[in-house]
Amino acid sequence: MSERPAPITVTENALDRIRALLESRGKPSVGIRIGVRTKGCSGLSYTLEFADEVNEFDEAFDPAEDVKIMIDPKATMFIFGTEMDYVEEKMASGFVFSNPNEKGRCGCGESFHV
C-alpha cells in the first residue's frame, strides 16, 4: 500500500525558519499548526501558530525529522497541494504560500479565495 502524499510541501528555507521559531519560543512545542481564517478583501488568510499538541482531527505530517506540521481540519481542503516557503527580501520577510487552489488574491496580498 502506498503512503499518502503530504498535504503541502515545505521548502528548506521554510523548515529552517520553523526550526528557529520553535527554538526561540522558550517552551516545548509539538510543532506548528497551519490554518485559514476569514479575513481581508478576498476572503481567506493563512494562519500559523505554535502547537502544544496534535488535535484529534489535525492532518499531521513530518516534512523533516525534527519538524512536525499540523493542518487545521477546516483548512485542509483549501490548502492541499500548496508549497510553503520562507522569503527574505530587503523590505519584508515572511512565509509565502503558493497555492494551486487559489482562484484569486487581493491586491495587497493579504487574502485569497478558492
XYZ file of N, CA, C and O in Angstrom:
456
model
N 0.841 -1.173 0.000
C 0.000 0.000 0.000
C 0.894 1.248 0.000
O 1.831 1.354 0.771
N 0.607 2.193 -0.869
C 1.454 3.385 -0.957
C 1.097 4.397 0.120
O -0.048 4.485 0.562
N 2.115 5.138 0.526
C 1.929 6.156 1.548
C 1.209 7.358 0.948
O 1.444 7.742 -0.186
N 0.310 7.942 1.707
C -0.438 9.103 1.250
C 0.500 10.304 1.124
O 1.352 10.516 1.983
N 0.364 11.105 0.065
C 1.261 12.252 -0.088
C 0.999 13.302 0.995
O -0.110 13.408 1.525
N 2.041 14.068 1.311
C 1.898 15.142 2.290
C 0.903 16.166 1.743
O 0.863 16.420 0.539
N 0.092 16.760 2.607
C -0.900 17.721 2.139
C -0.284 18.981 1.533
O -0.867 19.599 0.653
N 0.904 19.364 2.011
C 1.621 20.507 1.442
C 3.103 20.154 1.377
O 3.561 19.241 2.051
N 3.850 20.895 0.563
C 5.300 20.746 0.557
C 5.902 21.951 1.271
O 5.333 23.049 1.250
N 7.019 21.723 1.917
C 7.676 22.761 2.711
C 9.127 22.858 2.246
O 9.847 21.862 2.254
N 9.550 24.050 1.833
C 10.918 24.235 1.335
C 11.907 24.223 2.501
O 11.533 24.381 3.670
N 13.184 24.065 2.170
C 14.235 24.093 3.197
C 14.276 25.441 3.910
O 14.501 25.491 5.122
N 14.070 26.544 3.186
C 14.046 27.865 3.828
C 12.935 27.941 4.872
O 13.140 28.471 5.968
N 11.763 27.407 4.543
C 10.649 27.411 5.494
C 10.959 26.509 6.690
O 10.691 26.875 7.840
N 11.546 25.349 6.429
C 11.906 24.447 7.532
C 12.913 25.111 8.470
O 12.780 25.018 9.701
N 13.906 25.788 7.906
C 14.900 26.481 8.736
C 14.242 27.542 9.607
O 14.572 27.683 10.788
N 13.314 28.296 9.042
C 12.634 29.348 9.802
C 11.738 28.747 10.884
O 11.671 29.257 11.999
N 11.042 27.661 10.568
C 10.198 26.977 11.565
C 11.062 26.498 12.722
O 10.708 26.682 13.890
N 12.211 25.890 12.415
C 13.123 25.430 13.475
C 13.540 26.593 14.374
O 13.546 26.484 15.600
N 13.903 27.723 13.758
C 14.331 28.895 14.532
C 13.196 29.405 15.423
O 13.420 29.757 16.590
N 11.981 29.444 14.887
C 10.838 29.901 15.685
C 10.564 28.952 16.848
O 10.309 29.400 17.970
N 10.619 27.654 16.600
C 10.375 26.677 17.659
C 11.442 26.765 18.743
O 11.135 26.694 19.937
N 12.705 26.951 18.347
C 13.799 27.063 19.317
C 13.677 28.333 20.158
O 14.000 28.334 21.345
N 13.224 29.417 19.561
C 13.147 30.693 20.276
C 11.878 30.849 21.106
O 11.744 31.819 21.842
N 10.961 29.919 21.020
C 9.687 30.048 21.735
C 9.864 30.066 23.253
O 9.128 30.723 23.953
N 10.813 29.321 23.751
C 11.040 29.317 25.193
C 10.312 28.217 25.940
O 10.434 28.094 27.147
N 9.522 27.424 25.252
C 8.886 26.255 25.863
C 8.689 25.202 24.785
O 8.622 25.535 23.596
N 8.614 23.943 25.176
C 8.485 22.871 24.182
C 7.190 22.998 23.372
O 6.152 23.394 23.899
N 7.280 22.661 22.102
C 6.131 22.637 21.207
C 6.164 21.344 20.422
O 7.228 20.822 20.124
N 4.990 20.843 20.068
C 4.924 19.672 19.205
C 5.353 20.073 17.799
O 6.013 19.336 17.098
N 4.979 21.292 17.379
C 5.304 21.791 16.046
C 4.525 23.062 15.773
O 4.252 23.828 16.692
N 4.135 23.250 14.510
C 3.307 24.403 14.164
C 2.017 23.920 13.516
O 1.956 22.833 12.947
N 0.989 24.743 13.628
C -0.300 24.441 13.022
C -0.597 25.508 11.977
O -0.485 26.703 12.235
N -0.968 25.059 10.781
C -1.356 25.946 9.698
C -2.872 25.909 9.580
O -3.480 24.835 9.641
N -3.459 27.070 9.409
C -4.900 27.148 9.226
C -5.252 28.274 8.280
O -4.376 28.938 7.717
N -6.529 28.475 8.106
C -7.030 29.622 7.352
C -8.152 30.240 8.175
O -8.801 29.577 8.976
N -8.332 31.546 7.982
C -9.437 32.221 8.639
C -10.021 33.238 7.669
O -9.370 33.647 6.705
N -11.226 33.635 7.940
C -11.880 34.639 7.119
C -11.251 35.983 7.426
O -11.206 36.408 8.573
N -10.720 36.632 6.362
C -10.034 37.904 6.566
C -9.771 38.552 5.211
O -9.596 37.863 4.214
N -9.712 39.850 5.194
C -9.284 40.591 4.013
C -10.357 40.707 2.952
O -11.478 40.254 3.103
N -9.969 41.315 1.847
C -10.934 41.599 0.784
C -11.243 40.394 -0.089
O -12.257 40.361 -0.759
N -10.385 39.367 -0.096
C -10.658 38.198 -0.929
C -11.283 37.043 -0.160
O -11.750 36.100 -0.757
N -11.256 37.072 1.163
C -11.992 36.065 1.913
C -11.215 35.229 2.900
O -11.651 35.023 4.009
N -10.035 34.703 2.539
C -9.299 33.809 3.428
C -7.864 34.272 3.597
O -7.274 34.842 2.687
N -7.311 33.991 4.764
C -5.933 34.331 5.068
C -5.295 33.136 5.774
O -5.955 32.428 6.533
N -4.011 32.899 5.533
C -3.290 31.812 6.196
C -2.972 32.200 7.630
O -2.690 33.363 7.922
N -2.997 31.222 8.526
C -2.596 31.442 9.912
C -1.529 30.413 10.281
O -1.545 29.284 9.779
N -0.615 30.816 11.144
C 0.399 29.928 11.702
C 0.411 30.132 13.206
O 0.349 31.269 13.671
N 0.488 29.030 13.948
C 0.573 29.132 15.400
C 1.389 27.970 15.936
O 1.527 26.939 15.275
N 1.960 28.172 17.115
C 2.649 27.079 17.773
C 1.604 26.053 18.200
O 0.508 26.415 18.619
N 1.959 24.784 18.103
C 1.054 23.708 18.508
C 1.639 23.000 19.724
O 2.757 22.506 19.670
N 0.880 22.981 20.797
C 1.307 22.294 22.010
C 0.898 20.824 22.006
O 1.406 20.030 22.790
N -0.051 20.489 21.120
C -0.495 19.104 20.989
C -1.095 18.903 19.606
O -1.431 19.873 18.920
N -1.207 17.657 19.215
C -1.880 17.325 17.963
C -3.348 17.125 18.296
O -3.692 16.277 19.121
N -4.202 17.930 17.695
C -5.642 17.789 17.919
C -6.169 16.575 17.165
O -5.587 16.135 16.171
N -7.280 16.055 17.620
C -7.832 14.804 17.102
C -7.987 14.788 15.581
O -7.678 13.800 14.928
N -8.444 15.875 14.990
C -8.723 15.870 13.556
C -7.673 16.602 12.722
O -7.854 16.789 11.520
N -6.559 17.004 13.345
C -5.476 17.632 12.592
C -4.920 16.671 11.548
O -4.845 15.460 11.771
N -4.506 17.216 10.436
C -3.726 16.473 9.437
C -2.270 16.715 9.828
O -1.748 17.818 9.649
N -1.605 15.723 10.417
C -0.238 15.894 10.908
C 0.747 15.164 10.004
O 0.473 14.063 9.532
N 1.883 15.818 9.755
C 2.940 15.182 8.973
C 4.283 15.767 9.377
O 4.368 16.810 10.008
N 5.334 15.048 9.036
C 6.703 15.431 9.380
C 7.492 15.678 8.097
O 8.030 14.733 7.516
N 7.597 16.941 7.662
C 8.367 17.221 6.446
C 9.879 17.047 6.652
O 10.627 16.950 5.691
N 10.306 17.001 7.900
C 11.700 16.734 8.261
C 11.673 15.996 9.591
O 10.682 16.032 10.318
N 12.775 15.332 9.916
C 12.832 14.544 11.137
C 12.524 15.351 12.394
O 11.916 14.855 13.336
N 12.931 16.624 12.402
C 12.797 17.439 13.605
C 11.679 18.483 13.523
O 11.609 19.373 14.362
N 10.793 18.370 12.531
C 9.711 19.341 12.379
C 8.401 18.607 12.141
O 8.312 17.746 11.271
N 7.395 18.954 12.941
C 6.050 18.407 12.746
C 5.128 19.566 12.413
O 5.173 20.612 13.045
N 4.292 19.351 11.395
C 3.318 20.355 10.989
C 1.928 19.743 11.070
O 1.704 18.620 10.614
N 1.016 20.488 11.668
C -0.374 20.093 11.722
C -1.170 21.073 10.868
O -0.882 22.265 10.861
N -2.160 20.549 10.159
C -3.053 21.407 9.395
C -4.426 21.303 10.024
O -4.963 20.199 10.211
N -4.961 22.455 10.376
C -6.293 22.517 10.954
C -7.277 21.850 9.991
O -7.216 22.094 8.783
N -8.176 20.993 10.488
C -9.073 20.273 9.586
C -9.952 21.194 8.727
O -10.314 20.833 7.614
N -10.252 22.387 9.210
C -11.068 23.322 8.421
C -10.269 23.922 7.264
O -10.850 24.493 6.348
N -8.944 23.793 7.296
C -8.103 24.390 6.258
C -7.667 23.406 5.187
O -7.291 23.816 4.091
N -7.716 22.117 5.483
C -7.141 21.111 4.588
C -7.637 21.251 3.155
O -6.846 21.266 2.214
N -8.930 21.381 2.962
C -9.452 21.412 1.586
C -9.032 22.682 0.839
O -9.001 22.706 -0.378
N -8.676 23.736 1.566
C -8.278 24.982 0.924
C -6.796 25.013 0.552
O -6.401 25.759 -0.332
N -5.975 24.224 1.259
C -4.528 24.354 1.043
C -3.838 23.089 0.549
O -2.629 23.076 0.377
N -4.596 22.033 0.270
C -3.983 20.801 -0.231
C -3.211 21.101 -1.517
O -3.708 21.758 -2.421
N -1.966 20.650 -1.595
C -1.130 20.861 -2.771
C -0.296 22.132 -2.731
O 0.464 22.416 -3.645
N -0.398 22.891 -1.649
C 0.309 24.161 -1.520
C 1.785 23.946 -1.210
O 2.161 22.987 -0.546
N 2.621 24.879 -1.674
C 4.026 24.909 -1.283
C 4.224 26.066 -0.316
O 3.814 27.187 -0.587
N 4.849 25.776 0.818
C 5.146 26.787 1.833
C 6.633 27.106 1.757
O 7.472 26.210 1.835
N 6.949 28.392 1.605
C 8.339 28.832 1.516
C 8.536 29.971 2.515
O 7.575 30.524 3.049
N 9.779 30.313 2.773
C 10.105 31.480 3.587
C 11.039 32.340 2.766
O 12.057 31.864 2.256
N 10.683 33.613 2.603
C 11.428 34.518 1.740
C 11.901 35.717 2.558
O 11.123 36.289 3.328
N 13.171 36.083 2.379
C 13.718 37.288 2.993
C 14.121 38.236 1.883
O 14.935 37.892 1.035
N 13.531 39.435 1.903
C 13.854 40.461 0.922
C 14.248 41.732 1.661
O 14.132 41.798 2.887
N 14.685 42.752 0.939
C 15.136 43.984 1.576
C 14.063 44.643 2.435
O 14.329 45.112 3.524
N 12.841 44.694 1.946
C 11.777 45.424 2.632
C 10.854 44.544 3.474
O 10.094 45.059 4.284
N 10.893 43.235 3.276
C 9.982 42.360 4.018
C 10.501 40.928 4.024
O 11.284 40.531 3.163
N 10.032 40.174 4.995
C 10.324 38.748 5.034
C 9.110 38.042 5.603
O 8.337 38.621 6.358
N 8.943 36.787 5.229
C 7.823 36.031 5.766
C 7.572 34.756 4.995
O 8.218 34.464 3.991
N 6.612 33.990 5.502
C 6.210 32.763 4.848
C 5.373 33.115 3.622
O 4.550 34.028 3.659
N 5.602 32.379 2.543
C 4.883 32.580 1.291
C 4.239 31.251 0.918
O 4.896 30.211 0.952
N 2.965 31.308 0.576
C 2.227 30.110 0.206
C 1.883 30.166 -1.282
O 1.234 31.103 -1.730
N 2.339 29.161 -2.040
C 1.981 29.035 -3.455
C 0.917 27.954 -3.539
O 1.213 26.761 -3.426
N -0.326 28.393 -3.717
C -1.473 27.509 -3.616
C -2.132 27.332 -4.985
O -2.700 28.276 -5.520
N -2.093 26.112 -5.538
C -2.704 25.881 -6.851
C -4.231 25.974 -6.820
O -4.864 26.058 -7.865
N -4.830 25.982 -5.629
C -6.285 26.062 -5.495
C -6.808 27.485 -5.536
O -8.011 27.697 -5.665
N -5.921 28.459 -5.405
C -6.356 29.856 -5.392
C -6.963 30.245 -6.729
O -6.398 29.988 -7.779
N -8.103 30.899 -6.661
C -8.746 31.428 -7.867
C -8.496 32.923 -7.990
O -8.704 33.506 -9.034
N -8.058 33.539 -6.900
C -7.763 34.951 -6.915
C -7.149 35.384 -5.608
O -7.222 34.686 -4.599
N -6.517 36.549 -5.646
C -5.833 37.105 -4.481
C -6.094 38.592 -4.475
O -6.183 39.222 -5.520
N -6.214 39.175 -3.295
C -6.455 40.617 -3.228
C -5.188 41.370 -3.641
O -4.092 40.817 -3.653
N -5.331 42.625 -3.971
C -4.220 43.444 -4.441
C -3.102 43.594 -3.436
O -1.931 43.679 -3.801
N -3.426 43.608 -2.148
C -2.393 43.792 -1.129
C -1.709 42.472 -0.758
O -0.720 42.455 -0.043
N -2.260 41.342 -1.225
C -1.641 40.042 -0.947
C -1.996 39.462 0.406
O -1.473 38.429 0.784
N -2.892 40.094 1.145
C -3.252 39.629 2.481
C -4.216 38.437 2.467
O -4.249 37.681 3.411
N -5.019 38.294 1.417
C -6.016 37.250 1.429
C -6.196 36.646 0.039
O -5.730 37.180 -0.953
N -6.893 35.497 0.000
C -7.108 34.781 -1.251
C -8.497 34.160 -1.224
O -9.156 34.120 -0.181
N -8.937 33.655 -2.376
C -10.166 32.868 -2.419
C -9.974 31.671 -3.333
O -9.110 31.670 -4.201
N -10.766 30.637 -3.065
C -10.684 29.397 -3.849
C -11.998 29.147 -4.539
O -13.013 29.668 -4.185
